[in-house]
mmCIF file of C-alpha atoms in Angstrom:
data_model
loop_
_atom_site.group_PDB
_atom_site.id
_atom_site.type_symbol
_atom_site.label_atom_id
_atom_site.label_comp_id
_atom_site.label_asym_id
_atom_site.label_seq_id
_atom_site.Cartn_x
_atom_site.Cartn_y
_atom_site.Cartn_z
ATOM 1 C CA MET G 262 0.000 0.000 0.000
ATOM 2 C CA ILE G 263 1.302 3.449 -0.915
ATOM 3 C CA GLU G 264 1.527 5.828 2.027
ATOM 4 C CA LEU G 265 0.322 9.415 1.775
ATOM 5 C CA PRO G 266 3.824 10.983 1.918
ATOM 6 C CA ASP G 267 4.807 8.871 -1.108
ATOM 7 C CA LEU G 268 2.127 10.462 -3.322
ATOM 8 C CA ASP G 269 2.848 13.541 -5.414
ATOM 9 C CA ALA G 270 1.128 16.881 -4.837
ATOM 10 C CA LEU G 271 -1.325 16.384 -7.694
ATOM 11 C CA GLU G 272 -2.586 13.069 -6.361
ATOM 12 C CA LEU G 273 -2.789 14.344 -2.785
ATOM 13 C CA GLY G 274 -4.700 17.387 -4.028
ATOM 14 C CA ARG G 275 -7.158 15.151 -5.877
ATOM 15 C CA LEU G 276 -7.692 12.957 -2.817
ATOM 16 C CA ILE G 277 -8.314 15.993 -0.620
ATOM 17 C CA ALA G 278 -10.637 17.618 -3.182
ATOM 18 C CA ARG G 279 -12.721 14.434 -3.373
ATOM 19 C CA ARG G 280 -12.567 14.176 0.416
ATOM 20 C CA ASP G 281 -11.107 10.686 0.138
ATOM 21 C CA VAL G 282 -8.594 11.843 2.751
ATOM 22 C CA SER G 283 -8.616 14.818 5.071
ATOM 23 C CA CYS G 284 -6.042 17.563 5.285
ATOM 24 C CA VAL G 285 -5.429 16.421 8.863
ATOM 25 C CA GLU G 286 -4.616 12.891 7.667
ATOM 26 C CA VAL G 287 -2.211 14.186 5.028
ATOM 27 C CA VAL G 288 -0.424 16.577 7.371
ATOM 28 C CA ALA G 289 -0.228 13.999 10.184
ATOM 29 C CA ALA G 290 1.239 11.408 7.808
ATOM 30 C CA HIS G 291 3.910 13.855 6.667
ATOM 31 C CA LEU G 292 4.748 14.855 10.239
ATOM 32 C CA ASP G 293 5.023 11.176 11.186
ATOM 33 C CA ARG G 294 7.393 10.601 8.249
ATOM 34 C CA ILE G 295 9.538 13.541 9.359
ATOM 35 C CA ASP G 296 9.618 12.178 12.922
ATOM 36 C CA ALA G 297 10.686 8.758 11.642
ATOM 37 C CA LEU G 298 13.388 9.847 9.184
ATOM 38 C CA ASN G 299 14.720 13.190 10.329
ATOM 39 C CA PRO G 300 16.946 11.822 13.122
ATOM 40 C CA GLN G 301 18.973 10.009 10.436
ATOM 41 C CA VAL G 302 18.909 12.572 7.614
ATOM 42 C CA ASN G 303 18.592 15.860 9.545
ATOM 43 C CA ALA G 304 16.755 17.480 6.631
ATOM 44 C CA VAL G 305 14.257 19.470 8.695
ATOM 45 C CA VAL G 306 15.846 22.135 10.885
ATOM 46 C CA ALA G 307 12.697 23.213 12.730
ATOM 47 C CA LEU G 308 9.028 22.307 12.880
ATOM 48 C CA ARG G 309 6.077 24.300 14.071
ATOM 49 C CA ASP G 310 4.040 22.951 16.971
ATOM 50 C CA ARG G 311 2.313 19.749 15.866
ATOM 51 C CA ASP G 312 -1.018 20.591 17.536
ATOM 52 C CA ALA G 313 -1.092 24.043 15.923
ATOM 53 C CA VAL G 314 -0.299 22.620 12.483
ATOM 54 C CA LEU G 315 -2.984 19.942 12.828
ATOM 55 C CA ALA G 316 -5.491 22.578 13.987
ATOM 56 C CA GLU G 317 -4.756 24.573 10.822
ATOM 57 C CA ALA G 318 -5.236 21.420 8.750
ATOM 58 C CA ALA G 319 -8.600 20.860 10.459
ATOM 59 C CA ALA G 320 -9.567 24.436 9.570
ATOM 60 C CA ARG G 321 -8.691 23.709 5.917
ATOM 61 C CA ASP G 322 -10.912 20.612 6.082
ATOM 62 C CA ALA G 323 -13.819 22.769 7.266
ATOM 63 C CA GLU G 324 -13.463 25.226 4.382
ATOM 64 C CA GLU G 325 -15.654 25.036 1.296
ATOM 65 C CA ARG G 326 -13.158 25.963 -1.424
ATOM 66 C CA ARG G 327 -10.782 23.234 -2.532
ATOM 67 C CA GLY G 328 -8.152 24.533 -4.931
ATOM 68 C CA PRO G 329 -5.464 22.214 -6.320
ATOM 69 C CA LEU G 330 -3.055 22.820 -3.424
ATOM 70 C CA HIS G 331 -5.702 23.137 -0.723
ATOM 71 C CA GLY G 332 -4.492 21.557 2.522
ATOM 72 C CA LEU G 333 -1.167 20.287 1.214
ATOM 73 C CA PRO G 334 1.750 20.552 3.636
ATOM 74 C CA ILE G 335 4.820 22.424 2.438
ATOM 75 C CA ALA G 336 8.378 22.668 3.674
ATOM 76 C CA ILE G 337 10.026 26.066 3.659
ATOM 77 C CA LYS G 338 13.808 26.221 3.346
ATOM 78 C CA ASP G 339 15.473 27.725 6.414
ATOM 79 C CA LEU G 340 16.901 30.493 4.214
ATOM 80 C CA THR G 341 13.413 32.039 4.229
ATOM 81 C CA GLU G 342 12.273 34.016 7.254
ATOM 82 C CA VAL G 343 9.226 32.513 8.960
ATOM 83 C CA ALA G 344 7.919 34.063 12.172
ATOM 84 C CA GLY G 345 8.846 31.955 15.190
ATOM 85 C CA LEU G 346 11.270 29.650 13.351
ATOM 86 C CA PRO G 347 15.065 29.814 13.064
ATOM 87 C CA TRP G 348 16.570 30.817 9.725
ATOM 88 C CA THR G 349 20.105 30.842 8.397
#
């Protein structure tokens, strides 16, 4: 079985638009993948609070409009300033 983090953005967007999966499920699966792999690869420098991120995903689930990227998690390179996160 293919796991959600293994799907591309287009397929995830389709699944969310059809409500086959929720934004919360997609975001949680990606956070779980980061938790599992990041200790070995150290690719993610900082993460926002898990509960806050999942609450935002739940808010996206409650919204009516579902554009092609609606509810998809994104990673922002640490060279970009993001309030509350370290940047280099």
